XYZ file of N, CA and C in Angstrom:
768
model
N 0.848 -1.205 0.000
C 0.000 0.000 0.000
C 0.875 1.243 0.000
N 0.641 2.150 -0.882
C 1.414 3.376 -0.938
C 0.891 4.401 0.033
N 1.789 5.296 0.468
C 1.391 6.327 1.434
C 1.249 7.674 0.769
N 1.255 7.720 -0.556
C 1.218 8.986 -1.268
C -0.220 9.405 -1.525
N -0.501 10.668 -1.283
C -1.824 11.232 -1.571
C -1.631 12.492 -2.390
N -2.595 12.814 -3.244
C -2.501 14.067 -3.985
C -2.481 15.251 -3.026
N -1.665 16.232 -3.343
C -1.612 17.435 -2.534
C -2.948 18.159 -2.584
N -3.401 18.781 -1.463
C -4.727 19.413 -1.453
C -4.886 20.559 -2.420
N -3.772 21.193 -2.813
C -3.879 22.317 -3.730
C -3.548 21.932 -5.165
N -3.355 20.651 -5.413
C -3.042 20.210 -6.766
C -4.293 20.224 -7.627
N -4.156 20.465 -8.931
C -5.332 20.443 -9.811
C -5.929 19.056 -9.869
N -7.249 19.005 -10.048
C -7.954 17.721 -10.079
C -7.790 17.095 -11.450
N -6.725 16.290 -11.601
C -6.476 15.623 -12.849
C -6.824 14.153 -12.710
N -7.011 13.490 -13.845
C -7.263 12.059 -13.815
C -6.017 11.352 -13.340
N -6.091 10.608 -12.184
C -4.905 9.983 -11.645
C -4.540 8.730 -12.413
N -3.305 8.301 -12.205
C -2.824 7.080 -12.836
C -2.233 6.184 -11.788
N -2.319 4.882 -11.991
C -1.719 3.950 -11.060
C -0.286 3.639 -11.458
N 0.187 4.200 -12.552
C 1.569 4.034 -12.947
C 2.488 4.587 -11.882
N 3.631 3.901 -11.635
C 4.512 4.304 -10.540
C 5.041 5.703 -10.743
N 5.469 6.008 -11.965
C 6.016 7.336 -12.213
C 4.976 8.398 -11.983
N 3.735 8.156 -12.479
C 2.670 9.133 -12.275
C 2.340 9.259 -10.808
N 2.366 8.149 -10.072
C 2.058 8.175 -8.654
C 3.054 9.035 -7.909
N 4.338 8.911 -8.277
C 5.340 9.738 -7.617
C 5.120 11.208 -7.916
N 4.626 11.495 -9.113
C 4.393 12.887 -9.492
C 3.316 13.532 -8.644
N 2.499 12.715 -7.980
C 1.439 13.260 -7.143
C 1.957 13.724 -5.791
N 3.187 13.374 -5.462
C 3.736 13.846 -4.201
C 3.889 15.364 -4.238
N 3.693 16.056 -3.093
C 3.926 17.498 -3.084
C 5.398 17.793 -3.257
N 5.762 18.455 -4.335
C 7.154 18.836 -4.530
C 7.565 19.847 -3.475
N 8.872 19.928 -3.217
C 9.359 20.793 -2.146
C 8.894 22.229 -2.310
N 8.852 22.714 -3.556
C 8.482 24.118 -3.760
C 6.971 24.315 -3.729
N 6.201 23.198 -3.522
C 4.750 23.336 -3.441
C 4.230 23.027 -2.050
N 5.119 22.688 -1.124
C 4.669 22.356 0.218
C 4.014 23.560 0.886
N 2.930 23.297 1.589
C 2.252 24.358 2.322
C 3.088 24.687 3.558
N 3.395 25.955 3.829
C 4.174 26.283 5.010
C 3.527 25.724 6.261
N 4.339 25.207 7.178
C 3.804 24.553 8.367
C 3.061 25.516 9.272
N 3.345 26.837 9.147
C 2.686 27.792 10.028
C 1.445 28.404 9.383
N 1.091 27.981 8.165
C -0.120 28.505 7.545
C -1.320 27.809 8.146
N -2.427 28.531 8.252
C -3.635 27.986 8.865
C -4.786 28.074 7.872
N -5.110 26.960 7.224
C -6.221 26.997 6.273
C -7.567 27.251 6.927
N -7.679 26.935 8.231
C -8.959 27.101 8.919
C -8.708 27.634 10.319
N -9.458 28.682 10.672
C -9.246 29.302 11.987
C -10.544 29.873 12.541
N -10.715 29.749 13.852
C -11.793 30.411 14.584
C -11.191 31.528 15.426
N -11.822 32.681 15.400
C -11.342 33.831 16.179
C -12.478 34.369 17.029
N -12.326 34.248 18.346
C -13.319 34.774 19.272
C -14.710 34.215 19.059
N -14.802 32.936 18.724
C -16.096 32.348 18.368
C -16.910 31.984 19.602
N -18.127 32.489 19.633
C -19.119 32.121 20.644
C -20.341 31.570 19.929
N -20.880 30.478 20.467
C -22.094 29.910 19.898
C -23.101 29.689 21.010
N -24.267 30.308 20.865
C -25.321 30.204 21.865
C -26.598 29.669 21.234
N -27.353 28.944 22.051
C -28.643 28.405 21.623
C -29.716 28.851 22.609
N -30.852 29.248 22.067
C -31.994 29.595 22.914
C -32.783 28.333 23.219
N -33.050 28.093 24.477
C -33.843 26.933 24.892
C -35.022 27.405 25.730
N -35.871 26.466 26.098
C -37.036 26.812 26.895
C -36.686 27.302 28.293
N -35.448 27.000 28.732
C -35.043 27.425 30.074
C -34.005 28.535 30.042
N -33.783 29.094 28.854
C -32.828 30.191 28.746
C -31.824 29.950 27.639
N -30.745 30.722 27.665
C -29.710 30.645 26.645
C -28.575 29.732 27.094
N -28.213 28.810 26.219
C -27.102 27.897 26.492
C -25.908 28.310 25.646
N -24.758 28.467 26.288
C -23.530 28.824 25.580
C -22.727 27.558 25.322
N -22.691 27.139 24.060
C -21.963 25.919 23.700
C -20.486 26.178 23.472
N -20.156 27.358 22.943
C -18.770 27.773 22.748
C -18.614 29.178 23.282
N -17.520 29.425 23.987
C -17.324 30.725 24.622
C -15.974 31.315 24.231
N -16.002 32.288 23.308
C -14.820 33.050 22.917
C -13.656 32.127 22.532
N -13.920 31.206 21.616
C -12.930 30.211 21.229
C -11.995 30.762 20.150
N -10.699 30.664 20.406
C -9.663 30.943 19.412
C -8.983 29.615 19.086
N -8.981 29.258 17.815
C -8.422 27.963 17.428
C -8.045 27.991 15.955
N -6.942 27.353 15.646
C -6.545 27.204 14.253
C -5.800 25.900 14.060
N -5.908 25.348 12.875
C -5.149 24.143 12.533
C -4.185 24.496 11.418
N -2.936 24.116 11.592
C -1.932 24.375 10.576
C -2.016 23.354 9.457
N -1.577 23.742 8.283
C -1.460 22.791 7.184
C -0.484 21.695 7.591
N -0.887 20.451 7.419
C -0.020 19.334 7.764
C -0.025 18.947 9.219
N -0.911 19.537 10.009
C -0.962 19.273 11.448
C -2.183 18.442 11.796
N -2.030 17.538 12.770
C -3.150 16.787 13.316
C -3.432 17.309 14.721
N -4.639 17.815 14.928
C -5.039 18.354 16.229
C -6.185 17.526 16.773
N -6.062 17.072 18.002
C -7.135 16.336 18.670
C -7.875 17.278 19.612
N -9.199 17.225 19.583
C -10.029 17.979 20.514
C -10.657 16.985 21.475
N -10.373 17.142 22.765
C -10.909 16.242 23.780
C -11.781 17.033 24.740
N -12.531 16.302 25.542
C -13.398 16.938 26.525
C -14.563 16.036 26.853
N -15.217 16.279 27.972
C -16.350 15.435 28.368
C -17.536 15.607 27.425
N -18.441 14.650 27.449
C -19.662 14.754 26.653
C -20.425 16.010 27.037
N -20.961 16.697 26.047
C -21.711 17.920 26.305
C -20.850 19.146 26.488
N -19.558 19.030 26.173
C -18.652 20.164 26.398
C -18.626 21.136 25.235
N -19.240 20.773 24.100
C -19.265 21.665 22.942
C -18.423 21.185 21.776
N -17.874 19.962 21.855
C -16.987 19.473 20.796
C -17.711 19.345 19.455
N -18.900 18.768 19.475
C -19.645 18.607 18.226
C -20.034 19.966 17.645
N -20.397 20.890 18.518
C -20.723 22.241 18.053
C -19.514 22.884 17.395
N -18.348 22.724 18.009
C -17.127 23.299 17.449
C -16.815 22.688 16.094
N -17.005 21.382 15.962
C -16.757 20.725 14.682
C -17.736 21.227 13.617
N -18.987 21.440 14.003
C -19.985 21.955 13.068
C -19.649 23.364 12.608
N -19.138 24.186 13.519
C -18.741 25.546 13.154
C -17.519 25.511 12.236
N -16.542 24.672 12.577
C -15.367 24.527 11.727
C -15.749 24.036 10.335
N -16.740 23.159 10.268
C -17.163 22.594 8.996
C -18.173 23.418 8.237
N -18.450 24.624 8.705
C -19.402 25.539 8.053
C -20.808 24.964 8.016
N -21.098 24.058 8.938
C -22.447 23.512 9.056
C -23.300 24.348 9.996
N -22.640 25.164 10.799
C -23.333 26.020 11.755
C -22.602 27.347 11.823
N -23.334 28.418 12.011
C -22.723 29.749 12.088
C -22.561 30.176 13.538
N -21.450 30.831 13.869
C -21.268 31.297 15.242
C -22.193 32.464 15.570
N -22.510 32.588 16.848
C -23.288 33.736 17.307
C -22.438 34.991 17.273
N -21.167 34.841 17.592
C -20.210 35.946 17.551
C -18.850 35.384 17.174
N -17.975 36.247 16.661
C -16.649 35.813 16.255
C -16.589 35.501 14.771
N -15.419 35.024 14.325
C -15.181 34.820 12.900
C -14.645 33.430 12.610
N -15.074 32.898 11.456
C -14.493 31.686 10.897
C -13.711 32.102 9.664
N -12.428 31.749 9.607
C -11.560 32.167 8.519
C -11.084 30.949 7.733
N -11.237 31.002 6.417
C -10.689 29.989 5.530
C -9.569 30.633 4.721
N -8.367 30.120 4.899
C -7.192 30.702 4.245
C -7.117 32.215 4.508
N -7.510 32.596 5.716
C -7.418 33.985 6.126
C -8.605 34.846 5.774
N -9.544 34.322 5.001
C -10.708 35.105 4.584
C -11.940 34.711 5.403
N -12.679 35.690 5.929
C -13.878 35.375 6.710
C -14.967 34.800 5.813
N -15.727 33.852 6.349
C -16.810 33.245 5.572
C -18.160 33.840 5.940
N -18.185 34.789 6.860
C -19.445 35.431 7.245
C -20.061 36.123 6.034
N -21.381 36.020 5.924
C -22.082 36.699 4.852
C -22.274 35.869 3.605
N -21.689 34.660 3.575
C -21.897 33.798 2.422
C -23.333 33.285 2.405
N -23.877 33.140 1.210
C -25.194 32.525 1.096
C -25.085 31.036 1.419
N -26.217 30.380 1.619
C -26.189 28.951 1.918
C -25.547 28.173 0.772
N -25.829 28.552 -0.459
C -25.219 27.891 -1.616
C -23.706 28.109 -1.627
N -23.289 29.326 -1.338
C -21.856 29.617 -1.310
C -21.161 28.848 -0.192
N -21.820 28.721 0.963
C -21.249 27.956 2.068
C -21.118 26.476 1.676
N -22.138 25.969 0.989
C -22.094 24.580 0.554
C -20.949 24.353 -0.426
N -20.811 25.250 -1.388
C -19.733 25.121 -2.372
C -18.365 25.235 -1.699
N -18.227 26.193 -0.773
C -16.958 26.384 -0.066
C -16.620 25.166 0.771
N -17.616 24.634 1.440
C -17.411 23.437 2.257
C -16.960 22.264 1.391
N -17.617 22.077 0.253
C -17.282 20.962 -0.627
C -15.869 21.102 -1.179
N -15.453 22.322 -1.464
C -14.152 22.558 -2.077
C -13.001 22.553 -1.080
N -13.291 22.774 0.197
C -12.223 23.026 1.163
C -12.133 22.004 2.284
N -13.262 21.392 2.655
C -13.312 20.590 3.877
C -13.794 19.176 3.583
N -13.080 18.206 4.144
C -13.504 16.818 4.076
C -13.974 16.356 5.440
N -14.930 15.429 5.475
C -15.490 14.942 6.737
C -15.334 13.431 6.850
N -14.940 12.977 8.034
C -14.916 11.550 8.366
C -15.708 11.371 9.647
N -16.688 10.467 9.632
C -17.591 10.293 10.763
C -17.382 8.939 11.433
N -17.747 8.881 12.705
C -17.638 7.645 13.468
C -18.461 6.524 12.847
N -19.645 6.846 12.350
C -20.565 5.836 11.831
C -20.466 5.657 10.319
N -19.391 6.191 9.722
C -19.049 5.983 8.315
C -19.991 6.695 7.346
N -21.329 6.565 7.539
C -22.310 7.213 6.657
C -22.123 6.808 5.194
N -21.904 5.533 4.967
C -21.840 5.025 3.602
C -23.240 4.618 3.144
N -23.501 4.724 1.844
C -24.780 4.321 1.275
C -24.743 2.806 1.059
N -25.620 2.050 1.729
C -25.533 0.582 1.677
C -25.618 -0.022 0.283
N -26.379 0.610 -0.606
C -26.597 0.040 -1.938
C -25.494 0.388 -2.935
N -24.545 1.241 -2.526
C -23.485 1.663 -3.439
C -22.190 0.911 -3.159
N -21.393 0.712 -4.197
C -20.087 0.090 -4.038
C -19.116 1.082 -3.395
N -17.936 0.587 -3.066
C -16.921 1.459 -2.476
C -16.599 2.625 -3.405
N -16.397 2.324 -4.687
C -16.089 3.383 -5.657
C -17.237 4.382 -5.739
N -18.460 3.906 -5.789
C -19.619 4.795 -5.900
C -19.771 5.652 -4.649
N -19.496 5.103 -3.473
C -19.552 5.894 -2.250
C -18.493 6.988 -2.249
N -17.304 6.656 -2.716
C -16.212 7.635 -2.707
C -16.482 8.784 -3.660
N -17.032 8.491 -4.822
C -17.248 9.555 -5.808
C -18.561 10.309 -5.576
N -19.342 9.901 -4.588
C -20.655 10.500 -4.360
C -20.612 12.027 -4.184
N -19.631 12.602 -3.446
C -19.622 14.064 -3.300
C -19.448 14.821 -4.614
N -19.046 14.120 -5.678
C -18.851 14.781 -6.971
C -20.041 14.589 -7.901
N -21.135 14.050 -7.374
C -22.273 13.672 -8.215
C -22.797 14.815 -9.074
N -22.742 16.031 -8.561
C -23.300 17.165 -9.308
C -22.220 18.059 -9.893
N -21.013 17.516 -9.987
C -19.904 18.247 -10.578
C -19.600 17.688 -11.963
N -19.043 18.508 -12.848
C -18.707 18.011 -14.188
C -17.562 17.004 -14.131
N -17.537 16.129 -15.099
C -16.451 15.163 -15.188
C -16.750 13.877 -14.442
N -15.944 12.865 -14.710
C -16.091 11.556 -14.091
C -15.004 11.376 -13.045
N -15.401 11.265 -11.777
C -14.434 11.141 -10.684
C -14.055 9.694 -10.402
N -14.528 8.758 -11.237
C -14.238 7.350 -10.977
C -12.738 7.045 -10.923
N -11.922 7.535 -11.858
C -10.486 7.232 -11.781
C -9.853 7.725 -10.480
N -10.249 8.901 -10.037
C -9.691 9.413 -8.778
C -10.188 8.580 -7.598
N -11.451 8.177 -7.615
C -11.981 7.345 -6.538
C -11.228 6.023 -6.467
N -10.970 5.422 -7.611
C -10.211 4.171 -7.657
C -8.811 4.392 -7.105
N -8.187 5.492 -7.495
C -6.831 5.788 -7.027
C -6.798 5.958 -5.509
N -7.768 6.690 -4.975
C -7.793 6.923 -3.522
C -8.043 5.625 -2.766
N -8.949 4.805 -3.242
C -9.205 3.524 -2.584
C -7.973 2.628 -2.634
N -7.256 2.677 -3.731
C -6.020 1.903 -3.832
C -4.996 2.395 -2.823
N -4.934 3.694 -2.652
C -3.975 4.285 -1.727
C -4.268 3.927 -0.269
N -5.517 3.688 0.061
C -5.844 3.290 1.440
C -5.957 1.774 1.566
N -5.437 1.056 0.568
C -5.351 -0.386 0.666
C -6.591 -1.155 0.278
N -7.491 -0.533 -0.479
C -8.733 -1.199 -0.861
C -8.860 -1.377 -2.373
N -7.739 -1.498 -3.038
C -7.774 -1.686 -4.476
C -8.466 -2.969 -4.908
N -8.554 -3.928 -3.975
C -9.236 -5.185 -4.283
C -10.663 -5.222 -3.748
N -11.173 -4.074 -3.301
C -12.529 -4.011 -2.748
C -13.372 -2.947 -3.448
N -12.985 -2.582 -4.641
C -13.622 -1.465 -5.330
C -15.114 -1.671 -5.544
N -15.506 -2.881 -5.848
C -16.902 -3.156 -6.184
C -17.678 -3.766 -5.020
N -17.097 -3.733 -3.838
C -17.779 -4.270 -2.663
C -18.709 -3.225 -2.060
N -19.871 -3.654 -1.617
C -20.790 -2.776 -0.904
C -20.419 -2.771 0.581
N -20.920 -1.807 1.360
C -20.529 -1.713 2.771
C -20.733 -2.992 3.575
N -21.799 -3.752 3.282
C -22.033 -4.963 4.072
C -21.038 -6.079 3.753
N -20.196 -5.844 2.753
C -19.141 -6.794 2.416
C -17.779 -6.340 2.936
N -17.774 -5.268 3.737
C -16.530 -4.698 4.248
C -16.501 -4.754 5.767
N -15.297 -4.854 6.324
C -15.124 -4.788 7.774
C -15.254 -3.343 8.234
N -15.301 -3.138 9.553
C -15.394 -1.783 10.082
C -14.230 -0.914 9.657
N -13.021 -1.479 9.718
C -11.849 -0.716 9.301
C -11.874 -0.381 7.831
N -12.350 -1.319 7.012
C -12.450 -1.054 5.581
C -13.488 0.019 5.288
N -14.594 -0.005 6.005
C -15.607 1.043 5.831
C -15.022 2.419 6.173
N -14.233 2.474 7.249
C -13.645 3.756 7.621
C -12.641 4.221 6.572
N -11.934 3.291 5.946
C -11.006 3.661 4.882
C -11.765 4.196 3.659
N -12.913 3.597 3.364
C -13.752 4.124 2.285
C -14.189 5.551 2.629
N -14.575 5.759 3.885
C -15.000 7.094 4.316
C -13.858 8.096 4.201
N -12.640 7.667 4.523
C -11.475 8.548 4.389
C -11.241 8.891 2.922
N -11.291 7.875 2.066
C -11.114 8.127 0.633
C -12.174 9.094 0.126
N -13.414 8.901 0.551
C -14.494 9.805 0.138
C -14.214 11.240 0.589
N -13.667 11.393 1.794
C -13.394 12.736 2.317
C -12.318 13.461 1.510
N -11.513 12.712 0.747
C -10.412 13.301 -0.008
C -10.741 13.521 -1.480
N -11.931 13.116 -1.910
C -12.240 13.113 -3.331
C -12.160 14.514 -3.935
N -12.475 15.544 -3.162
C -12.424 16.912 -3.682
C -11.171 17.659 -3.258
N -10.143 16.923 -2.830
C -8.842 17.507 -2.476
C -8.979 18.633 -1.446
N -9.516 18.327 -0.265
C -9.728 19.371 0.736
C -8.422 19.862 1.350
N -8.467 21.080 1.880
C -7.331 21.616 2.634
C -7.386 21.181 4.087
N -8.607 20.842 4.559
C -8.809 20.464 5.959
C -9.667 19.208 6.013
N -9.298 18.305 6.916
C -10.080 17.101 7.166
C -10.594 17.155 8.593
N -11.923 17.060 8.767
C -12.547 17.054 10.082
C -13.032 15.644 10.382
N -12.601 15.101 11.516
C -12.940 13.722 11.870
C -13.661 13.691 13.208
N -14.830 13.069 13.217
C -15.638 12.943 14.426
C -15.504 11.518 14.942
N -14.743 11.339 16.018
C -14.507 10.009 16.609
C -14.098 8.999 15.536
N -12.988 9.247 14.831
C -12.626 8.386 13.690
C -12.305 6.947 14.072
N -12.009 6.687 15.353
C -11.714 5.316 15.791
C -12.796 4.770 16.713
N -13.906 5.471 16.835
C -14.927 5.134 17.823
C -15.525 3.753 17.664
N -15.640 3.265 16.433
C -16.249 1.959 16.185
C -15.234 0.906 15.773
N -13.959 1.145 16.092
C -12.903 0.248 15.640
C -12.147 -0.351 16.819
N -11.630 -1.558 16.622
C -10.747 -2.133 17.639
C -9.403 -1.422 17.576
N -8.554 -1.672 18.570
C -7.304 -0.922 18.695
C -6.407 -1.092 17.474
N -6.226 -2.331 17.026
C -5.335 -2.568 15.890
C -5.828 -1.860 14.635
N -7.129 -1.958 14.365
C -7.700 -1.301 13.189
C -7.647 0.210 13.354
N -7.874 0.686 14.582
C -7.793 2.113 14.843
C -6.415 2.672 14.538
N -5.381 1.920 14.897
C -4.018 2.355 14.606
C -3.797 2.457 13.101
N -4.293 1.475 12.361
C -4.145 1.492 10.901
C -4.834 2.716 10.299
N -6.032 3.022 10.787
C -6.760 4.186 10.282
C -6.020 5.477 10.635
N -5.499 5.553 11.847
C -4.762 6.750 12.253
C -3.469 6.912 11.467
N -2.858 5.821 11.091
C -1.671 5.901 10.239
C -2.034 6.487 8.877
N -3.194 6.125 8.354
C -3.656 6.720 7.096
C -3.870 8.224 7.264
N -4.503 8.599 8.376
C -4.749 10.023 8.635
C -3.438 10.777 8.762
N -2.454 10.135 9.394
C -1.138 10.763 9.536
C -0.505 10.999 8.168
N -0.624 10.015 7.276
C -0.054 10.163 5.943
C -0.767 11.268 5.164
N -2.070 11.379 5.368
C -2.824 12.455 4.715
C -2.312 13.811 5.187
N -2.116 13.955 6.489
C -1.601 15.215 7.035
C -0.225 15.538 6.471
N 0.576 14.520 6.254
C 1.930 14.743 5.750
C 1.956 15.329 4.343
N 0.830 15.295 3.631
C 0.757 15.919 2.306
C 0.367 17.389 2.396
N 0.115 17.898 3.609
C -0.244 19.305 3.770
C -1.670 19.557 4.171
N -2.439 18.498 4.406
C -3.833 18.653 4.849
C -3.854 18.863 6.359
N -4.586 19.862 6.830
C -4.793 20.043 8.264
C -5.900 19.119 8.737
N -5.671 18.418 9.840
C -6.636 17.447 10.346
C -7.065 17.837 11.754
N -8.372 17.873 11.989
C -8.937 18.126 13.313
C -9.803 16.935 13.670
N -9.492 16.291 14.805
C -10.238 15.099 15.213
C -10.835 15.302 16.596
N -12.156 15.197 16.692
C -12.848 15.171 17.978
C -12.819 13.740 18.487
N -12.419 13.537 19.738
C -12.234 12.168 20.186
C -12.338 12.010 21.694
N -12.683 10.775 22.105
C -12.553 10.355 23.490
C -11.463 9.294 23.612
N -10.802 8.995 22.496
C -9.855 7.891 22.419
C -8.430 8.397 22.648
N -7.761 7.871 23.679
C -6.376 8.261 23.948
C -5.458 7.919 22.784
N -5.832 6.917 22.001
C -5.027 6.518 20.853
C -4.907 7.664 19.854
N -5.993 8.405 19.662
C -5.968 9.522 18.722
C -5.026 10.608 19.209
N -5.055 10.896 20.500
C -4.179 11.944 21.031
C -2.712 11.559 20.911
N -2.421 10.257 20.952
C -1.037 9.812 20.787
C -0.532 10.083 19.374
N -1.436 10.040 18.395
C -1.050 10.299 17.007
C -1.070 11.791 16.678
N -1.711 12.582 17.507
C -1.880 14.006 17.203
C -0.594 14.790 17.467
N -0.425 15.871 16.718
C 0.682 16.791 16.971
C 0.383 17.689 18.163
N -0.908 17.914 18.385
C -1.327 18.838 19.447
C -2.699 18.416 19.925
N -2.943 18.576 21.223
C -4.254 18.257 21.795
C -4.776 19.465 22.547
N -6.054 19.806 22.299
C -6.696 20.890 23.027
C -7.910 20.304 23.740
N -8.330 20.968 24.820
C -9.436 20.466 25.615
C -10.565 21.484 25.655
N -11.765 20.984 25.466
C -12.945 21.838 25.494
C -13.822 21.410 26.670
N -14.026 22.322 27.619
C -14.835 22.051 28.790
C -15.814 23.203 28.971
N -17.102 22.876 28.952
C -18.150 23.907 29.094
C -17.971 25.038 28.110
N -17.571 24.679 26.889
C -17.449 25.672 25.838
C -16.178 26.489 25.836
N -15.294 26.249 26.795
C -14.034 26.997 26.906
C -12.893 26.101 26.453
N -12.083 26.603 25.518
C -10.998 25.827 24.934
C -9.671 26.189 25.577
N -8.924 25.147 25.978
C -7.585 25.342 26.547
C -6.649 24.279 25.984
N -5.357 24.496 26.102
C -4.386 23.471 25.733
C -4.496 22.325 26.720
N -4.458 21.099 26.191
C -4.554 19.918 27.070
C -3.185 19.585 27.655
């Protein structure tokens, strides 16, 4: 299994399984994203919800950024605001106050369509429960985010599945795959649009330790191509693989 992934800022070309072409997909030295660049950042973000018993503050003045090529783990007790923070980072929810910056530009004021397009072009998602379509093959699940885009993403989907070790499972449906294989399909799907940031919600939550390590090794290799990775987790294994761990308690973020 190769550890090479297309660079997040590389043009979306039809990939090849040829060795020479595969090597060409590596980020060349002059194309590496600076380690101190932050493709995604929250500045002074507060998120509040109105409930029948008053206002609940899920996030309180959060400052956070992920560097290109960095893996950051977010830990904290249940109900601490981790899912809310991931939703804000993923442009699925808007903050009550503060700013969300993509490559330094604020996303406030975007229409829902613009937010959807920006999310699709910039952010990949990996979920604990995989969220694969049962009736679709591995290749079809991976190319699904490109369904309404021009061109055929099948060659890239095949290439990504091969890179995560599933080149012999291309036509298998989810019920023919193990938990670890399903998570690898989900990872490949998250990379189909060459995101700058990968957001993972409990990426090892449904996996045994050995399989979890294999999945985290894949995530590590993805980060090494310049993708910033943010993982919400309760698993100590994830924090061991992370470059940095932050803790969220009652909506307040601190270094762990």
